[in-house]
Tab-separated table of C-alpha atoms and ligand atoms in Angstrom:
chain	number	residue	atom	x	y	z
A	1	UNK	CA	-5.807	-2.009	-21.315
A	2	UNK	CA	-5.282	1.094	-19.263
A	3	UNK	CA	-8.250	3.370	-19.760
A	4	UNK	CA	-11.232	4.384	-17.655
A	5	UNK	CA	-13.774	2.300	-19.617
A	6	UNK	CA	-11.694	-0.875	-19.397
A	7	UNK	CA	-11.282	-0.438	-15.638
A	8	UNK	CA	-14.999	0.230	-15.115
A	9	UNK	CA	-15.984	-2.778	-17.232
A	10	UNK	CA	-13.877	-5.112	-15.089
A	11	UNK	CA	-15.355	-3.931	-11.772
A	12	UNK	CA	-17.560	-6.371	-9.847
A	13	UNK	CA	-21.258	-5.510	-9.513
A	14	UNK	CA	-21.735	-2.991	-6.708
A	15	UNK	CA	-18.120	-1.772	-6.751
A	16	UNK	CA	-18.115	1.904	-7.682
A	17	UNK	CA	-15.027	4.045	-7.123
A	18	UNK	CA	-16.807	7.147	-8.491
A	19	UNK	CA	-15.292	9.126	-11.315
A	20	UNK	CA	-12.347	7.374	-13.021
A	21	UNK	CA	-9.562	9.364	-14.694
A	22	UNK	CA	-6.510	7.962	-16.421
A	23	UNK	CA	-3.884	10.615	-17.209
A	24	UNK	CA	-0.564	10.489	-19.022
A	25	UNK	CA	1.528	12.346	-16.466
A	26	UNK	CA	1.029	14.108	-13.169
A	27	UNK	CA	3.211	15.230	-10.279
A	28	UNK	CA	1.610	12.784	-7.855
A	29	UNK	CA	-1.811	11.160	-7.985
A	30	UNK	CA	-2.052	11.566	-4.200
A	31	UNK	CA	-1.197	15.272	-4.431
A	32	UNK	CA	-3.791	15.754	-7.172
A	33	UNK	CA	-6.437	13.828	-5.201
A	34	UNK	CA	-5.767	16.079	-2.186
A	35	UNK	CA	-5.951	19.208	-4.387
A	36	UNK	CA	-9.310	18.064	-5.693
A	37	UNK	CA	-10.529	17.591	-2.140
A	38	UNK	CA	-9.318	21.059	-1.195
A	39	UNK	CA	-11.264	22.533	-4.128
A	40	UNK	CA	-14.450	20.614	-3.357
A	41	UNK	CA	-15.595	19.575	0.102
A	42	UNK	CA	-15.347	15.916	1.077
A	43	UNK	CA	-18.760	14.727	-0.006
A	44	UNK	CA	-19.685	11.373	-1.522
A	45	UNK	CA	-19.490	13.103	-4.958
A	46	UNK	CA	-15.768	13.690	-4.384
A	47	UNK	CA	-15.027	9.981	-4.592
A	48	UNK	CA	-12.797	9.119	-7.502
A	49	UNK	CA	-10.065	6.914	-8.866
A	50	UNK	CA	-7.128	8.676	-10.443
A	51	UNK	CA	-4.541	6.680	-12.386
A	52	UNK	CA	-1.403	8.077	-14.012
A	53	UNK	CA	0.940	6.469	-16.515
A	54	UNK	CA	3.810	8.379	-14.946
A	55	UNK	CA	4.451	10.681	-11.991
A	56	UNK	CA	7.088	13.399	-11.810
A	57	UNK	CA	6.963	13.751	-8.011
A	58	UNK	CA	5.565	10.445	-6.755
A	59	UNK	CA	5.392	10.364	-2.965
A	60	UNK	CA	6.452	7.451	-0.810
A	61	UNK	CA	6.139	6.938	2.920
A	62	UNK	CA	8.400	8.825	5.322
A	63	UNK	CA	8.874	11.683	2.859
A	64	UNK	CA	10.643	9.470	0.355
A	65	UNK	CA	10.090	9.783	-3.356
A	66	UNK	CA	8.400	7.068	-5.372
A	67	UNK	CA	10.117	6.808	-8.728
A	68	UNK	CA	7.361	6.539	-11.318
A	69	UNK	CA	8.625	6.221	-14.889
A	70	UNK	CA	6.122	5.887	-17.698
A	71	UNK	CA	4.319	2.541	-17.824
A	72	UNK	CA	6.811	0.979	-15.394
A	73	UNK	CA	4.234	0.746	-12.662
A	74	UNK	CA	0.676	1.310	-11.563
A	75	UNK	CA	0.280	4.680	-9.890
A	76	UNK	CA	-3.180	5.266	-8.493
A	77	UNK	CA	-5.068	7.178	-5.852
A	78	UNK	CA	-8.525	6.246	-4.746
A	79	UNK	CA	-10.442	8.890	-2.805
A	80	UNK	CA	-13.156	7.710	-0.456
A	81	UNK	CA	-15.303	9.723	1.922
A	82	UNK	CA	-16.172	8.151	5.266
A	83	UNK	CA	-19.274	8.788	7.342
A	84	UNK	CA	-17.663	8.470	10.713
A	85	UNK	CA	-14.623	9.834	12.453
A	86	UNK	CA	-11.593	7.733	11.656
A	87	UNK	CA	-9.011	6.773	14.169
A	88	UNK	CA	-7.933	3.574	12.474
A	89	UNK	CA	-5.861	4.920	9.645
A	90	UNK	CA	-3.079	2.460	10.329
A	91	UNK	CA	-5.446	-0.514	10.243
A	92	UNK	CA	-6.889	0.758	6.963
A	93	UNK	CA	-3.434	0.919	5.446
A	94	UNK	CA	-2.917	-2.741	6.424
A	95	UNK	CA	-6.295	-3.651	4.904
A	96	UNK	CA	-5.239	-1.850	1.713
A	97	UNK	CA	-1.957	-3.777	1.512
A	98	UNK	CA	-3.840	-7.021	2.071
A	99	UNK	CA	-6.334	-6.145	-0.692
A	100	UNK	CA	-3.481	-5.394	-3.105
A	101	UNK	CA	-1.841	-8.718	-2.182
A	102	UNK	CA	-5.109	-10.595	-2.774
A	103	UNK	CA	-5.535	-8.936	-6.176
A	104	UNK	CA	-1.936	-9.728	-7.187
A	105	UNK	CA	-2.392	-13.363	-6.148
A	106	UNK	CA	-5.281	-13.650	-8.601
A	107	UNK	CA	-2.682	-13.264	-11.356
A	108	UNK	CA	-1.132	-16.614	-10.349
A	109	UNK	CA	2.396	-17.272	-9.167
A	110	UNK	CA	3.674	-17.615	-5.623
A	111	UNK	CA	1.478	-15.866	-3.026
A	112	UNK	CA	2.915	-12.453	-2.221
A	113	UNK	CA	3.762	-11.472	1.323
A	114	UNK	CA	3.441	-8.406	3.531
A	115	UNK	CA	5.875	-6.425	5.593
A	116	UNK	CA	4.403	-4.379	8.411
A	117	UNK	CA	2.852	-1.935	8.101
A	118	UNK	CA	1.980	-1.994	4.432
A	119	UNK	CA	4.637	-3.150	1.992
A	120	UNK	CA	3.799	-5.906	-0.458
A	121	UNK	CA	6.763	-8.205	-1.066
A	122	UNK	CA	7.781	-11.020	-3.356
A	123	UNK	CA	10.504	-12.871	-1.489
A	124	UNK	CA	12.521	-10.164	0.254
A	125	UNK	CA	11.854	-7.629	-2.467
A	126	UNK	CA	9.334	-4.815	-2.511
A	127	UNK	CA	6.641	-5.126	-5.146
A	128	UNK	CA	4.149	-2.497	-4.042
A	129	UNK	CA	3.757	0.314	-1.533
A	130	UNK	CA	0.796	2.095	0.006
A	131	UNK	CA	0.510	5.701	1.149
A	132	UNK	CA	-2.729	6.787	2.812
A	133	UNK	CA	-3.326	10.506	3.220
A	134	UNK	CA	-6.317	12.260	4.768
A	135	UNK	CA	-8.287	15.388	4.193
A	136	UNK	CA	-11.664	16.772	5.178
A	137	UNK	CA	-13.275	17.459	8.499
A	138	UNK	CA	-13.481	15.033	11.409
A	139	UNK	CA	-17.145	14.194	10.844
A	140	UNK	CA	-16.660	13.377	7.171
A	141	UNK	CA	-13.023	12.542	6.617
A	142	UNK	CA	-11.779	11.684	3.170
A	143	UNK	CA	-8.973	9.231	2.650
A	144	UNK	CA	-6.720	9.109	-0.355
A	145	UNK	CA	-5.523	5.536	-0.819
A	146	UNK	CA	-2.298	5.867	-2.787
A	147	UNK	CA	-1.074	2.628	-4.318
A	148	UNK	CA	2.107	2.070	-6.310
A	149	UNK	CA	2.837	-1.322	-7.896
A	150	UNK	CA	5.993	-2.148	-9.796
A	151	UNK	CA	5.091	-3.592	-13.197
A	152	UNK	CA	8.280	-3.440	-15.231
A	153	UNK	CA	11.012	-1.320	-13.702
A	154	UNK	CA	13.853	-0.226	-15.970
A	155	UNK	CA	17.234	-1.583	-14.818
A	156	UNK	CA	18.537	1.945	-14.107
A	157	UNK	CA	15.623	2.625	-11.743
A	158	UNK	CA	16.341	-0.574	-9.820
A	159	UNK	CA	19.960	0.527	-9.592
A	160	UNK	CA	19.006	4.069	-8.484
A	161	UNK	CA	16.791	2.732	-5.741
A	162	UNK	CA	19.603	0.672	-4.251
A	163	UNK	CA	16.971	-1.274	-2.319
A	164	UNK	CA	15.654	-4.782	-2.805
A	165	UNK	CA	12.806	-4.257	-5.295
A	166	UNK	CA	11.130	-6.393	-7.889
A	167	UNK	CA	8.283	-6.082	-10.385
A	168	UNK	CA	5.373	-8.179	-11.560
A	169	UNK	CA	6.792	-8.940	-14.972
A	170	UNK	CA	9.885	-10.478	-13.307
A	171	UNK	CA	7.843	-12.397	-10.752
A	172	UNK	CA	5.177	-13.695	-13.141
A	173	UNK	CA	7.282	-13.827	-16.288
A	174	UNK	CA	4.455	-12.288	-18.248
A	175	UNK	CA	3.040	-8.884	-19.144
A	176	UNK	CA	0.324	-7.623	-16.830
A	177	UNK	CA	-2.828	-5.840	-17.907
A	178	UNK	CA	-2.736	-2.760	-15.667
A	179	UNK	CA	-6.437	-1.938	-16.145
A	180	UNK	CA	-7.574	-5.420	-15.036
A	181	UNK	CA	-5.268	-5.367	-12.029
A	182	UNK	CA	-6.567	-1.945	-10.963
A	183	UNK	CA	-10.149	-3.250	-11.219
A	184	UNK	CA	-9.199	-6.376	-9.203
A	185	UNK	CA	-7.715	-4.164	-6.488
A	186	UNK	CA	-10.990	-2.219	-6.282
A	187	UNK	CA	-12.934	-5.494	-6.305
A	188	UNK	CA	-10.964	-6.598	-3.238
A	189	UNK	CA	-10.591	-3.286	-1.458
A	190	UNK	CA	-14.229	-2.151	-1.483
A	191	UNK	CA	-15.701	-5.268	0.182
A	192	UNK	CA	-12.751	-5.311	2.592
A	193	UNK	CA	-13.409	-1.694	3.600
A	194	UNK	CA	-17.024	-2.615	4.260
A	195	UNK	CA	-16.005	-5.579	6.411
A	196	UNK	CA	-13.534	-3.358	8.244
A	197	UNK	CA	-16.270	-0.789	8.955
A	198	UNK	CA	-18.546	-3.522	10.321
A	199	UNK	CA	-16.102	-5.755	12.190
A	200	UNK	CA	-12.837	-3.862	12.566
A	201	UNK	CA	-9.357	-5.090	11.744
A	202	UNK	CA	-9.853	-8.306	13.713
A	203	UNK	CA	-11.610	-9.722	10.632
A	204	UNK	CA	-8.281	-9.473	8.749
A	205	UNK	CA	-5.798	-10.258	11.500
A	206	UNK	CA	-5.312	-13.951	10.635
A	207	UNK	CA	-5.086	-13.359	6.894
A	208	UNK	CA	-2.597	-10.529	7.420
A	209	UNK	CA	-0.451	-12.639	9.762
A	210	UNK	CA	-0.468	-15.615	7.400
A	211	UNK	CA	1.189	-13.375	4.798
A	212	UNK	CA	3.621	-11.710	7.184
A	213	UNK	CA	7.112	-12.138	5.748
A	214	UNK	CA	8.734	-11.612	9.149
A	215	UNK	CA	6.372	-13.592	11.379
A	216	UNK	CA	8.407	-15.282	14.132
A	217	UNK	CA	11.644	-13.826	12.809
A	218	UNK	CA	14.066	-11.564	14.602
A	219	UNK	CA	13.868	-8.034	13.257
A	220	UNK	CA	15.175	-4.548	13.890
A	221	UNK	CA	12.547	-1.904	14.517
A	222	UNK	CA	13.885	1.461	13.348
A	223	UNK	CA	12.213	4.661	14.447
A	224	UNK	CA	14.285	7.732	13.653
A	225	UNK	CA	17.668	6.920	15.165
A	226	UNK	CA	16.158	4.427	17.601
A	227	UNK	CA	16.867	0.732	17.069
A	228	UNK	CA	15.033	-2.056	18.861
A	229	UNK	CA	15.654	-5.735	18.391
A	230	UNK	CA	12.841	-8.194	18.814
A	231	UNK	CA	10.992	-11.145	17.396
A	232	UNK	CA	8.006	-10.200	15.248
A	233	UNK	CA	4.837	-11.873	16.539
A	234	UNK	CA	2.498	-10.567	13.871
A	235	UNK	CA	-0.183	-7.905	14.267
A	236	UNK	CA	-2.829	-7.552	16.953
A	237	UNK	CA	-6.568	-6.997	16.470
A	238	UNK	CA	-5.922	-3.285	15.800
A	239	UNK	CA	-3.138	-3.803	13.283
A	240	UNK	CA	-0.291	-2.846	15.637
A	241	UNK	CA	2.880	-4.922	15.403
A	242	UNK	CA	3.664	-7.190	18.352
A	243	UNK	CA	7.355	-7.358	19.096
A	244	UNK	CA	8.791	-9.797	21.621
A	245	UNK	CA	11.726	-8.024	23.256
A	246	UNK	CA	13.940	-8.909	26.210
A	247	UNK	CA	11.690	-6.625	28.279
A	248	UNK	CA	8.417	-8.262	27.195
A	249	UNK	CA	5.963	-7.904	24.344
A	250	UNK	CA	5.796	-4.390	22.888
A	251	UNK	CA	2.823	-3.119	20.910
A	252	UNK	CA	4.311	-1.041	18.126
A	253	UNK	CA	2.372	1.475	16.078
A	254	UNK	CA	5.195	3.403	14.396
A	255	UNK	CA	8.521	2.750	12.750
A	256	UNK	CA	9.860	0.447	10.118
A	257	UNK	CA	11.160	-3.097	10.379
A	258	UNK	CA	14.278	-4.570	8.812
A	259	UNK	CA	15.790	-8.046	8.783
A	260	UNK	CA	19.186	-6.726	9.941
A	261	UNK	CA	20.851	-3.768	11.620
A	262	UNK	CA	22.902	-3.307	8.465
A	263	UNK	CA	19.758	-2.781	6.379
A	264	UNK	CA	18.099	-0.616	9.031
A	265	UNK	CA	21.075	1.754	8.993
A	266	UNK	CA	21.571	1.627	5.242
A	267	UNK	CA	17.967	2.301	4.284
A	268	UNK	CA	16.960	4.843	6.907
A	269	UNK	CA	19.958	7.157	6.593
B	1	BTN	C1	5.717	3.594	-0.017
B	1	BTN	O1	6.633	4.376	0.255
B	1	BTN	O2	5.846	2.389	0.140
B	1	BTN	C2	4.403	4.129	-0.523
B	1	BTN	C3	4.445	4.399	-1.976
B	1	BTN	C4	3.129	4.891	-2.535
B	1	BTN	C5	3.273	5.295	-3.991
B	1	BTN	C6	1.953	5.641	-4.628
B	1	BTN	S1	2.071	5.779	-6.373
B	1	BTN	C7	0.469	6.443	-6.436
B	1	BTN	C8	0.300	7.360	-5.253
B	1	BTN	N1	0.752	8.699	-5.577
B	1	BTN	C9	1.851	9.027	-4.901
B	1	BTN	O3	2.466	10.105	-5.025
B	1	BTN	N2	2.203	8.040	-4.085
B	1	BTN	C10	1.291	6.918	-4.158
């Protein structure tokens, strides 16, 4: 069931996202979370979980839109305030993707995979995406963890997207309880954030790499109009992608990877 009480009831002891709101429709849960932070300073009281049944202006990475029809997906933003300055936003986005993958795996089915930096895939198809946005001052930064998971995409949305996408109802051949899955994500993410704060991304490096869809495969790294070919060697202890190129191993912290030049050109234009 998708309501605040059902989500709270399914949280593990000690996991507290703060205030929980479930709304029918919003422009973007990330945009609303950032507006709330602008209205109230980033203090521990600002922590909250905002879930919408639909978004009219869902935001994806790289300025793309995230189509968010009613009840076709999970659209949530979790706002957390951090004590210390944060310079590991990228690593946190990888930890978030890993937490979402772990929560999805609890539903059964084939283990889901990851595509650097933070796409969750089933086979070659995108199942979930993560968009982290920040606000607040440097001493007490707030992070909005935006998570979108495809539950049951209408055929016309899949067609509109023109990209390889899938949803949980196709992958698991059953209906998913959105409230329980949201609670499971929190139950994974909160302890993982704690481990990350104590040990850094190195604690997740092996797990992340074991789910890497493109590990040891040749890929195209697209960054703007730039194209680089290399073999993906997984992520390093900071969450940067290691790419074996003809010139040596490159440590990559920006861009997007594709299995072919055709897809790189098609999906970045
Ligand atoms: C991506 O492009 O892969 C990231 C997509 C993130 C979408 C989610 S849906 C909930 C939250 N609100 C938004 O506007 N975007 C994120």
